[in-house]
Coordinates of C-alpha atoms in Angstrom, one line a residue:
X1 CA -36.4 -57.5 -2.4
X2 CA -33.5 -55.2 -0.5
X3 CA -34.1 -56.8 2.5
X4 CA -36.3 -57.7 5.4
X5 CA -35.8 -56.5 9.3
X6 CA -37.8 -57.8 12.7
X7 CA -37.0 -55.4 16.2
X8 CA -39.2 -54.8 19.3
X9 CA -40.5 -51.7 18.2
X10 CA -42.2 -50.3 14.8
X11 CA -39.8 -47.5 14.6
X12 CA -37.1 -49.7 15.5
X13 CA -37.6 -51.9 12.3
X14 CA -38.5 -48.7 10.3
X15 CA -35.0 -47.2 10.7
X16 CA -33.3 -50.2 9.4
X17 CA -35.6 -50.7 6.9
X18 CA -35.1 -47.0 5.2
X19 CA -31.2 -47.8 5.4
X20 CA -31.8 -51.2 3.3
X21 CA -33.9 -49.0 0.8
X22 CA -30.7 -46.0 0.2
X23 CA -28.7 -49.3 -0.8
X24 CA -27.1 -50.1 3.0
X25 CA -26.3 -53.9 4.4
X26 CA -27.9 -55.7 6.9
X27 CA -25.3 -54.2 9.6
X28 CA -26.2 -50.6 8.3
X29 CA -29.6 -51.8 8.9
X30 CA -28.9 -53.2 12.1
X31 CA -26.5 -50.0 13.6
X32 CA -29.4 -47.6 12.6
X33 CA -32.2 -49.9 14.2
X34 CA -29.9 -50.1 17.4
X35 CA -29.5 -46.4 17.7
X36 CA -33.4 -46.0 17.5
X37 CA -33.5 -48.7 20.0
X38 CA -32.0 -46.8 22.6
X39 CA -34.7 -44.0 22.2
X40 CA -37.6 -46.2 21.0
X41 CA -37.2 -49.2 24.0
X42 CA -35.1 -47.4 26.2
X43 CA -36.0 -49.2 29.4
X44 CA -34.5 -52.5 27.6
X45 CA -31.3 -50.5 25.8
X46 CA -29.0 -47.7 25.1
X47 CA -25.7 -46.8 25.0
X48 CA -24.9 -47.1 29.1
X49 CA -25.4 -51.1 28.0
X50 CA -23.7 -53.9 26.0
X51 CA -24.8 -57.0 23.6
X52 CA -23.6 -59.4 20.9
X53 CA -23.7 -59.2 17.3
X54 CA -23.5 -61.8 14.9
X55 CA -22.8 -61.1 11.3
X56 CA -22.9 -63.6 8.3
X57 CA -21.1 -62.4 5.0
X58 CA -22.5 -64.0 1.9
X59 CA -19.2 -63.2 -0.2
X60 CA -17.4 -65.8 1.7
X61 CA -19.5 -67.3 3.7
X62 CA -18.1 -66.6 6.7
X63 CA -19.8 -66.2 10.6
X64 CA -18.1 -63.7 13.2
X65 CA -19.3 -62.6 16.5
X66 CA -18.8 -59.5 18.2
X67 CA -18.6 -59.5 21.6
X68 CA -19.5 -56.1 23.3
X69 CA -21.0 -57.2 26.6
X70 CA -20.1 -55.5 29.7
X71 CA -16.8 -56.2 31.7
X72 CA -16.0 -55.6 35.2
X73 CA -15.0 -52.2 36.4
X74 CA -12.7 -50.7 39.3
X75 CA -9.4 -50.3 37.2
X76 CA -7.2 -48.2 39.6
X77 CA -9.4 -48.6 42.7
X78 CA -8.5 -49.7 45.7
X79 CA -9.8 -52.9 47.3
X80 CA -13.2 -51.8 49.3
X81 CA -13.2 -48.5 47.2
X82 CA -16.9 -48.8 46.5
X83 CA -20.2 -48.3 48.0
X84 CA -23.3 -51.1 48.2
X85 CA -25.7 -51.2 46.2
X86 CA -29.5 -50.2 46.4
X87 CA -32.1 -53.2 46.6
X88 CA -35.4 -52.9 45.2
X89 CA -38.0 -55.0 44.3
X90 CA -39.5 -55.2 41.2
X91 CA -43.4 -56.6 40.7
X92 CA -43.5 -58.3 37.3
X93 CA -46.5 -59.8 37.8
X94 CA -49.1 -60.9 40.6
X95 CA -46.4 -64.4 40.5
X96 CA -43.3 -62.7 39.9
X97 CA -41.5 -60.4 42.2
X98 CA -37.7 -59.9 42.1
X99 CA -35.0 -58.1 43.7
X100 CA -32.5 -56.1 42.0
X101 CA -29.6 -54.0 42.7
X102 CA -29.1 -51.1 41.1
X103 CA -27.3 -47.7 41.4
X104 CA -24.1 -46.8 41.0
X105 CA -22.4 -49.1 42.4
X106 CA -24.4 -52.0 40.2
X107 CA -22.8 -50.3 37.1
X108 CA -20.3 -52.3 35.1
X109 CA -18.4 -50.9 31.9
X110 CA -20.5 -50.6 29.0
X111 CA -19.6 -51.7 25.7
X112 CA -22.9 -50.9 22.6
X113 CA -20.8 -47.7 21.4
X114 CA -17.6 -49.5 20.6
X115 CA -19.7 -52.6 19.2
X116 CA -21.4 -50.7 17.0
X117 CA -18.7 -48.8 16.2
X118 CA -16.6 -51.6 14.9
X119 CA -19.2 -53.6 13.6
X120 CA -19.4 -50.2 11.4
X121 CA -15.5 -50.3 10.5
X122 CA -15.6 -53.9 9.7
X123 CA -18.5 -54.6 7.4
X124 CA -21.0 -50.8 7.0
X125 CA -21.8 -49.1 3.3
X126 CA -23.5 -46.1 4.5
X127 CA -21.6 -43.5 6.5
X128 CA -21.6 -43.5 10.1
X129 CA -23.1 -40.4 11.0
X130 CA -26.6 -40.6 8.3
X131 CA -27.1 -43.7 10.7
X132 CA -27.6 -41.5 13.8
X133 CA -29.5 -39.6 12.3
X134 CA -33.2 -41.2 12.9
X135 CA -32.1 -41.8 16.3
X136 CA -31.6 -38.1 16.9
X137 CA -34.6 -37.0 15.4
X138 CA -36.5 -39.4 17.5
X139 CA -34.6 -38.2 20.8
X140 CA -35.5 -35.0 19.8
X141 CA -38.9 -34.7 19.1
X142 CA -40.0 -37.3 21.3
X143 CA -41.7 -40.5 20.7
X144 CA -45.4 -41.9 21.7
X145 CA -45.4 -44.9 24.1
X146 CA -47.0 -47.8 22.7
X147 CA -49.3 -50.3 25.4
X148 CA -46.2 -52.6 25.4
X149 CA -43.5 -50.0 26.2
X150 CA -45.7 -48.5 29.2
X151 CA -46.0 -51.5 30.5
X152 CA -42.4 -51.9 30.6
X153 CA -42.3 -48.4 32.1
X154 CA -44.5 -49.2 34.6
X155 CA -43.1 -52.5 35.8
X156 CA -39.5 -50.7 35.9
X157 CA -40.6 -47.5 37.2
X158 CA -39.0 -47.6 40.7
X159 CA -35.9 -47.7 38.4
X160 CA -36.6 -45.4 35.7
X161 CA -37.6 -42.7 37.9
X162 CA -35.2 -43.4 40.6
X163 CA -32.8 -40.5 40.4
X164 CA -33.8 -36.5 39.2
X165 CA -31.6 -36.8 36.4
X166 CA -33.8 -39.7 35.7
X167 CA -37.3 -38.5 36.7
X168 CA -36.5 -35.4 33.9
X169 CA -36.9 -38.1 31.5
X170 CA -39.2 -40.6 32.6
X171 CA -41.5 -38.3 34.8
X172 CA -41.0 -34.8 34.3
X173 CA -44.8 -33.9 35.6
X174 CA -44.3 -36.1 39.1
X175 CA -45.8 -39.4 37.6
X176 CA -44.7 -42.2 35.4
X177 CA -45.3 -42.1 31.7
X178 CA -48.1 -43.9 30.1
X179 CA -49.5 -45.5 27.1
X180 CA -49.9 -41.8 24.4
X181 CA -47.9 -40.1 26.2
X182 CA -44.3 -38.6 25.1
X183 CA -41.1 -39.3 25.9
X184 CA -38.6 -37.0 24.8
X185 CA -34.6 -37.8 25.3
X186 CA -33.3 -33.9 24.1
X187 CA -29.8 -34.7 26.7
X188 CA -29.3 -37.8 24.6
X189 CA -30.3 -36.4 21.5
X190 CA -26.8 -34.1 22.1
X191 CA -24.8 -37.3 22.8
X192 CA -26.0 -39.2 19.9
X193 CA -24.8 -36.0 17.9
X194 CA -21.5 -35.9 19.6
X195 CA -21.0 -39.8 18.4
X196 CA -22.4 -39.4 15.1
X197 CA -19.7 -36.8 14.8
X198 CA -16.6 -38.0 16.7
X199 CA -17.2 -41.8 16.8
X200 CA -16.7 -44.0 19.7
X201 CA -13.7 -42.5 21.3
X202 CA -15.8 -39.9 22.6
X203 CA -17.7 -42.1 24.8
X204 CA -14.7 -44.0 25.8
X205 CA -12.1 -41.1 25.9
X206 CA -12.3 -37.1 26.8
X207 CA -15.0 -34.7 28.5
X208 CA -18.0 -37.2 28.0
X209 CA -15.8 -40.6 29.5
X210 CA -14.9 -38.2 32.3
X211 CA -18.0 -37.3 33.2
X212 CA -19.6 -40.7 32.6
X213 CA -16.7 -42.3 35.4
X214 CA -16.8 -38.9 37.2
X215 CA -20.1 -39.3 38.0
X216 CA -19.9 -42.9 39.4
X217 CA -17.7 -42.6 41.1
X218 CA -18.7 -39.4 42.9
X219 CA -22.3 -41.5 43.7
X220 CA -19.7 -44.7 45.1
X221 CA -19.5 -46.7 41.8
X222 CA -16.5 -48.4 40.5
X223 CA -16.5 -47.3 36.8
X224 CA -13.3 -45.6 36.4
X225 CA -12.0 -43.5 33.6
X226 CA -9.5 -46.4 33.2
X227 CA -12.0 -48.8 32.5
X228 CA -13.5 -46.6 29.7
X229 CA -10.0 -46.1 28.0
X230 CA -9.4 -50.2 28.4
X231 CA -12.5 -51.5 27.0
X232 CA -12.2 -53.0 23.8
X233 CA -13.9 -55.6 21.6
X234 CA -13.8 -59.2 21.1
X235 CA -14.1 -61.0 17.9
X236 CA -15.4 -64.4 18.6
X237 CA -16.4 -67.8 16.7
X238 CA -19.7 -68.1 16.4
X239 CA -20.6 -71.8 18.3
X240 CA -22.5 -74.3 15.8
X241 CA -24.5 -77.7 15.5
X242 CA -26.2 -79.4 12.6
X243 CA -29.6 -79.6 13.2
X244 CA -31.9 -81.2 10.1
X245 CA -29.1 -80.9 7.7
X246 CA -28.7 -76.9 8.4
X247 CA -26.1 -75.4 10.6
X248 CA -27.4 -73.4 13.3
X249 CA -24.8 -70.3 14.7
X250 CA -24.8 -68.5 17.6
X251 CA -23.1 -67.0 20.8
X252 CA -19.8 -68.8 21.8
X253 CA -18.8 -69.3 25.4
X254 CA -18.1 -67.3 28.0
X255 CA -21.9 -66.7 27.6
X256 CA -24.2 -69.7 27.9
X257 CA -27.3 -69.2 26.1
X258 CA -26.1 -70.3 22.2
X259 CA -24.0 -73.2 23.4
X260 CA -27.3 -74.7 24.8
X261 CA -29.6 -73.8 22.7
X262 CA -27.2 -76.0 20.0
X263 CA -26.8 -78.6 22.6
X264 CA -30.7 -78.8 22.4
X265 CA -30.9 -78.7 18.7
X266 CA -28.3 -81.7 18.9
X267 CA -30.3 -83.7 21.2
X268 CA -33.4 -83.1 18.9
X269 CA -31.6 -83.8 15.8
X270 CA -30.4 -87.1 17.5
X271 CA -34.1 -88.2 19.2
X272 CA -36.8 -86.3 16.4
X273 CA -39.4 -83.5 17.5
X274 CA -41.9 -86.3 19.0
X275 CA -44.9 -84.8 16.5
X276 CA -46.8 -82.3 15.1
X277 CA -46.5 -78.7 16.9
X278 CA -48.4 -78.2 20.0
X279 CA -48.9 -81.6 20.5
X280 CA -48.7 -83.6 23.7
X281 CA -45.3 -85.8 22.2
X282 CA -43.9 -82.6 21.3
X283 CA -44.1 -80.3 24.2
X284 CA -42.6 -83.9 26.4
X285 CA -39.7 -83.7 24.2
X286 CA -39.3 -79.9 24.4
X287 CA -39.6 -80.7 28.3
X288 CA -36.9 -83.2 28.3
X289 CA -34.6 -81.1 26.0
X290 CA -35.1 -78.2 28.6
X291 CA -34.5 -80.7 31.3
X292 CA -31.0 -81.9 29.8
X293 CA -30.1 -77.7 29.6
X294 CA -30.6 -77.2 32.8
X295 CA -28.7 -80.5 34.1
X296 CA -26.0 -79.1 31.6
X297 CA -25.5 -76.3 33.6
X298 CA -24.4 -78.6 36.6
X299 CA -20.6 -78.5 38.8
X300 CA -18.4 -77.3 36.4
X301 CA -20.6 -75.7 33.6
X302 CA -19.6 -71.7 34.8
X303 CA -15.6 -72.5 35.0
X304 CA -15.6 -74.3 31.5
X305 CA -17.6 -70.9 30.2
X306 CA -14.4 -69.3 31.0
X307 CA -12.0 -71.6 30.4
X308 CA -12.4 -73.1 27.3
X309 CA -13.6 -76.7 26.0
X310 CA -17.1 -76.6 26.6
X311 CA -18.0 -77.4 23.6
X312 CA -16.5 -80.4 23.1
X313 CA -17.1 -81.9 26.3
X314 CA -21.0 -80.6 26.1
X315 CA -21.0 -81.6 22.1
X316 CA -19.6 -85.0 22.6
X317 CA -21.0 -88.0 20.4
X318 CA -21.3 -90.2 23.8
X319 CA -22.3 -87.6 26.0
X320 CA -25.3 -86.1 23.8
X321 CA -26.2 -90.0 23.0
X322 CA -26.5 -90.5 27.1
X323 CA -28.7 -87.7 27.1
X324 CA -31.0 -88.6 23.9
X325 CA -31.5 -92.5 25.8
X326 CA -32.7 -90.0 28.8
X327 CA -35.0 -88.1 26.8
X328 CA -36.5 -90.9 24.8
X329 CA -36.5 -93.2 28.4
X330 CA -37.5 -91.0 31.2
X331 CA -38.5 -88.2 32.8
X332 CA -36.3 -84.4 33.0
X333 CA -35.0 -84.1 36.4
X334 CA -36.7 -81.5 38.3
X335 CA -33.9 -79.3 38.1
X336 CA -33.9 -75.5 38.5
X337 CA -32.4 -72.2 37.8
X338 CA -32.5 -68.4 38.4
X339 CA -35.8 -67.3 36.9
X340 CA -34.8 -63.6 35.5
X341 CA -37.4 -60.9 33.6
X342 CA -36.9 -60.2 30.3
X343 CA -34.9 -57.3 29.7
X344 CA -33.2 -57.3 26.5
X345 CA -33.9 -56.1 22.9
X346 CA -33.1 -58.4 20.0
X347 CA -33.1 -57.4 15.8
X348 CA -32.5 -59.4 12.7
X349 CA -31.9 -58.8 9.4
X350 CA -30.9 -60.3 6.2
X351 CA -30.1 -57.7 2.5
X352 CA -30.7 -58.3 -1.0
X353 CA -26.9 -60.0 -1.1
X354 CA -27.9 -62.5 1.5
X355 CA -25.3 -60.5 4.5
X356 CA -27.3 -61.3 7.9
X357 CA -27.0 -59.4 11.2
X358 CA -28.3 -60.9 13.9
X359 CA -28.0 -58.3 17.6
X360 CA -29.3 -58.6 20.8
X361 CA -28.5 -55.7 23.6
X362 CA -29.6 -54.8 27.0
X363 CA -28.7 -52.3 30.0
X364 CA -29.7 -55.1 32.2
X365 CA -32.9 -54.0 34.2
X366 CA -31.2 -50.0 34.4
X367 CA -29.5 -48.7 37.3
X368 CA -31.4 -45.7 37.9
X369 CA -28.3 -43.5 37.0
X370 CA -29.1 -41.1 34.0
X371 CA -25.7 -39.2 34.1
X372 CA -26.7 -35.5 34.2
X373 CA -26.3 -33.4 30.8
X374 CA -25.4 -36.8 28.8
X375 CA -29.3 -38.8 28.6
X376 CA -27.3 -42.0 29.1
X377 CA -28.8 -44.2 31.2
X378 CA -26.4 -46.8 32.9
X379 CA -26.5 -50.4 33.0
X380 CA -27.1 -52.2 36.4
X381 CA -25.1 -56.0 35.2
X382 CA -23.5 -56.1 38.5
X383 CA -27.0 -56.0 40.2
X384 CA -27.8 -58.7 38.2
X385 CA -28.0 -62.0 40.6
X386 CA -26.2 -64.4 38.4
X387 CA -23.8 -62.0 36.7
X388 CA -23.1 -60.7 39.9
X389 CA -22.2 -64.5 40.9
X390 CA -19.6 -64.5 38.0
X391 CA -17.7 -61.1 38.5
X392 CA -16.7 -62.0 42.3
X393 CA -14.6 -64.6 40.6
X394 CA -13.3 -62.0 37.6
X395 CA -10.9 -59.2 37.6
X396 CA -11.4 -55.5 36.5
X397 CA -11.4 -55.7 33.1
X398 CA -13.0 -59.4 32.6
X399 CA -16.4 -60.0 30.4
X400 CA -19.3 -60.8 32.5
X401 CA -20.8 -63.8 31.2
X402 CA -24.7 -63.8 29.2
X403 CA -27.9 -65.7 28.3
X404 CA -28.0 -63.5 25.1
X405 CA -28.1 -65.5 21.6
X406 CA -27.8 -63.9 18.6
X407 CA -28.3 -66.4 16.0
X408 CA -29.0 -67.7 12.6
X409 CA -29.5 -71.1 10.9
X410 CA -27.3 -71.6 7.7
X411 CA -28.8 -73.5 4.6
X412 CA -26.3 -74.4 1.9
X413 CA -23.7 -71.5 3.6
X414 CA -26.8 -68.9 3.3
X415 CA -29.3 -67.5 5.7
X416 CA -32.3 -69.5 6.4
X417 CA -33.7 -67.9 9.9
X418 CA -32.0 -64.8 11.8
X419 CA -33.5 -65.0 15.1
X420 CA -33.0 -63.5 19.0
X421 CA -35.0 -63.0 21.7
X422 CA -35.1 -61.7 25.1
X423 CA -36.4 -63.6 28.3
X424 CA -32.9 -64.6 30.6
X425 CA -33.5 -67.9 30.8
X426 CA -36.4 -68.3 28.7
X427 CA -35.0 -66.5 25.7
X428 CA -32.9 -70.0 24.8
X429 CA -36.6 -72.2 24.8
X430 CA -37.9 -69.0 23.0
X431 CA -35.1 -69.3 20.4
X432 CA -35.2 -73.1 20.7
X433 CA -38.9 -73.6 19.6
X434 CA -39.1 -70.9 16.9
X435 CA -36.0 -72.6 14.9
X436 CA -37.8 -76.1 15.9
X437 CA -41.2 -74.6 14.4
X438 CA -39.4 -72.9 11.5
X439 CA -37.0 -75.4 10.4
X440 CA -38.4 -78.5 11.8
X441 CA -42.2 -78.1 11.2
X442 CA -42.4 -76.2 8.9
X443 CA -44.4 -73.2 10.1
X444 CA -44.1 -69.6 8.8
X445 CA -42.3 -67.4 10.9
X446 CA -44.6 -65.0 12.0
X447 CA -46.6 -68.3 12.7
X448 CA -43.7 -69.5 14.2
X449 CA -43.0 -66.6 17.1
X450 CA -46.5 -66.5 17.5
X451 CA -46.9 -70.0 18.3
X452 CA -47.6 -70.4 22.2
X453 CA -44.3 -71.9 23.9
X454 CA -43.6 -73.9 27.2
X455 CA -41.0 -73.0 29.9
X456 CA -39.6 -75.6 32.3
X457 CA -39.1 -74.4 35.7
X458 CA -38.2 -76.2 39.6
X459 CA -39.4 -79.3 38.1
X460 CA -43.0 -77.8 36.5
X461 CA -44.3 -77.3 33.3
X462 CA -45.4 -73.3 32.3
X463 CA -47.5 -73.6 29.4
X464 CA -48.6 -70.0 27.5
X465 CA -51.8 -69.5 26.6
X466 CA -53.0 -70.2 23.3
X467 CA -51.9 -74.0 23.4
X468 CA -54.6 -76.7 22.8
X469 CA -56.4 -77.4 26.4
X470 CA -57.0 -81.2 24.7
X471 CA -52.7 -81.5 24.4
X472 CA -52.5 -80.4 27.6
X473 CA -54.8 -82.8 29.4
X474 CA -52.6 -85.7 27.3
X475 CA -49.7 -83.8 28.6
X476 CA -50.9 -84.0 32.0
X477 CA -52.0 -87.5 32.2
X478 CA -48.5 -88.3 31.3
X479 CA -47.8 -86.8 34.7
X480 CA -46.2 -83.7 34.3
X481 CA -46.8 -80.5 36.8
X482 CA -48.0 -78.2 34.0
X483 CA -49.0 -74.2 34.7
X484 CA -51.8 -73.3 32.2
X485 CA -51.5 -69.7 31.2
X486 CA -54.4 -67.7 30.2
X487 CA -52.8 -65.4 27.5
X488 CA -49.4 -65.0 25.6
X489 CA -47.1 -63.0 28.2
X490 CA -44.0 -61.2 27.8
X491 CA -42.5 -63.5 30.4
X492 CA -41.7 -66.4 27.5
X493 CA -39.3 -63.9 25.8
X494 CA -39.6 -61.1 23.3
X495 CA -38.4 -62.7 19.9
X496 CA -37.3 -60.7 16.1
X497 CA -36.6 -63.1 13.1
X498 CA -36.2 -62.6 9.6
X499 CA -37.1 -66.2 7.2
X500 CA -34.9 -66.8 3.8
X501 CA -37.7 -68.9 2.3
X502 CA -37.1 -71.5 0.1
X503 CA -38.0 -69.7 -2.8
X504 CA -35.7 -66.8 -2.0
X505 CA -38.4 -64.6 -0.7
X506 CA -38.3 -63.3 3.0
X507 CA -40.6 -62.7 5.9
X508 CA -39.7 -61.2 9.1
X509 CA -41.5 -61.1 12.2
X510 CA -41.9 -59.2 15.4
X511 CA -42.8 -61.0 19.0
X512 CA -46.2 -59.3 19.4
X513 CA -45.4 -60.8 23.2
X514 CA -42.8 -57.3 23.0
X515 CA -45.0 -55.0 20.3
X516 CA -42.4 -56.3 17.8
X517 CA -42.3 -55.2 14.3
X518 CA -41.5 -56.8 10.9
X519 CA -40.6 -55.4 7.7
X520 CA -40.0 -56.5 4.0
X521 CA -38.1 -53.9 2.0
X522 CA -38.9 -54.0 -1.6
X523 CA -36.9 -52.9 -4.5

């Protein structure tokens, strides 16, 4: 085998996977799935966005994490130098309507281009521009929406269609595109070329960084030319916890979703999985791991993020034994948190030499700025309600914190499960119960994602469709508030994994919750 990929999108994983069969890595793989991202799921992605990768090298063993997420703009600018941003609502479903703001003043400084891009310098085989080129082809000729991408485009449309530079894309006959139509990106087709060809500084320096900032900043935005030329990378290390005698990896601090996710995986190593999957014992102990999450994120939890030393205070033996007499003993707390639509694009991958890549990337729910002449569509992470919470305490210049978790689960120093998902808040119980289902119980991993998966929320109990209506009536009588869905929904996250099986062989796996894709590249 060269290698397996998962993505949200066929074409997606069908990049990466013809860069794994010409000899490339799992970060070639990944770069030339991510490029086709931004035309393939382009309401979720692109290059006006930022994201996380993690990368595991099999020649030493070693776990790194780049950190490409978006930072605060407004370098230069005057205090009050900025306009207010546009509110809209957004109906997700007949239970779910939020507000977002969005335009150019909700645009922060994006960061996929230089990620890639040094991700790429660090670790890629295959030149940088023959990774472009599906992605340009794609732009090009257009691509047909599948069922799950028009949904997205209709649920976003307010957004997507929001300016003319934007309605040339996403409605160029008056109306919003649908499920068979095409979508052809021909302005970011010409940018992708211009990166293939001159790299990263081009985005981030010269003609196209002026008239990325120059046209923010003529609408009101903060983005400055400054900011551009400033934003760099961050290597990280990757945050960890034993869990069944593997290692699970993932996204450090300043963002939050990998240090709880292993704070869960702690607790359940600690208390057991309760019983078989989809059982009544089992989703209570999920609950009461979720519950200990969210009570995590209490007074305090957002200032450690930033400053340091949340990992041993959250990781301490007493503290996580505290919290495994709770979850053995009692009820969760009915605790809550900001309930946020999933918007973010996760892929996986693992090569014949056992290198893993593990990216997730999003331009938030999009700002409704498509810069005229460049096809990049901007990011709207300042109209985001709890990033926008963080960056009034954070400098021009400072990372915005994430939910985003990149991860993989280390057997023996080698991969054993690359895994990410979208969802906000739900992408950590996403990623939570497909590790519990692949590592704990056993399960496949397209058997695994598929497997329905409970949300805890304000103190009830969602519960996808799909789950045994006999479990839940247990689960009930225990007296829980539990929300029976009818279906699977997109709501409970969008997840991509790749499985190193025990034998050697892989699987991968895309969240059919997102029209996700997985592919096994044989030699």
């Amino acid at each position: 085998m060269r290698g397996a990929i998962a993505a949200g999108h066929p074409l997606t994983a069908e990049a990466g996977a013809e860069v794994l069969a010409e000899g490339g890595n799992a970060v070639d793989a990944c770069l030339a799935a991510a490029f086709v991202s931004w035309v393939a799921e382009s309401p979720l992605t692109g290059p006006g966005g930022g994201g996380f990768l993690l990368v595991h090298r099999a020649r030493d063993g070693r776990s790194r994490l780049l950190d490409f997420f978006v930072s605060v703009p407004g370098a230069g600018l005057e205090s009050g130098a900025i306009s207010e941003m546009e509110t809209i609502d957004v109906d997700f479903d007949s239970s779910m309507t939020q507000a977002f703001g969005i335009g150019a003043a909700s645009v922060a400084v994006p960061g996929s281009v230089a990620g890639l891009e040094t991700a790429h310098r660090a670790y890629g085989r295959i030149p940088w521009a023959r990774l472009f080129e599906p992605a340009v082809r794609l732009a090009r000729d257009g691509i047909v929406l599948t069922p799950e991408q028009a949904y997205l485009h209709a649920i976003l449309d307010l957004i997507l269609r929001h300016t003319d530079s934007a309605r040339a894309i996403y409605g160029p006959a008056g109306e919003r595109l649908t499920a068979g139509d095409r979508l052809k990106m021909s302005d970011l087709a010409s940018t992708l070329e211009l990166l293939a060809d001159e790299g990263a500084g081009a985005f981030y320096q010269g003609p196209l960084a002026d008239r990325l900032a120059g046209h923010i900043r003529a609408e009101g935005g903060a983005l400055t030319r400054e900011d551009l030329g400033r934003y760099r990378v961050i290597w990280r290390r990757p945050i960890d916890a034993n869990f069944l005698g593997d290692r699970f990896v993932s996204n450090p601090p300043p963002s939050s979703g990998g240090a709880l996710i292993a704070y869960g995986l702690l607790l359940l190593d600690r208390v057991g999985l309760g019983g078989r999957p989809g059982s009544a014992a089992a989703i209570a102990r999920l609950v009461g791991v979720m519950g200990e999450q969210i009570l995590a994120r209490g007074p305090g939890f957002a200032r450690q993020l930033h400053g340091g030393g949340l990992a041993r205070q959250l990781y301490d033996d007493r503290r996580v034994a505290e919290a495994a007499a709770r979850l053995v003993n009692s009820r969760p707390p009915a605790t809550a948190e900001p309930a946020e639509p999933s918007r973010t694009t996760h892929i996986s991958v693992v090569d014949a030499d056992g290198n893993a890549a593990s990216l997730t990337a999003s331009t938030g729910s999009g700002s409704g700025v498509v810069v005229p002449g460049t096809g990049v569509h901007l990011n709207n992470m300042l109209g985001e309600h709890h990033l926008n919470l963080a960056r009034r305490r954070r400098q021009p210049g400072g990372r915005l914190t994430s939910m985003m978790a990149p991860s993989i689960v280390l057997r023996d120093a080698r991969p054993r499960l690359v895994v990410g998902s979208a969802g906000s808040s739900r992408l950590r119980g996403a990623i939570l119960q497909i590790v519990v289902n692949t590592i704990g119980h056993g399960l496949p991993v397209d058997e695994a994602i598929n497997a329905p998966r409970i949300h805890l929320e304000e103190g009830h109990v969602d519960c996808e469709g799909g789950s045994d209506p006999a479990e839940l009536d247990e689960f009930e009588r225990q007296g829980y508030d539990v929300v029976r869905w009818r279906r699977r929904n997109l709501y409970f996250g969008g997840a991509a994994a790749v499985e190193v099986r025990p034998d050697g062989t892989l699987a991968a796996a895309g969240d059919p919750r997102r029209g996700g894709h997985g592919i096994v590249v044989r030699g």
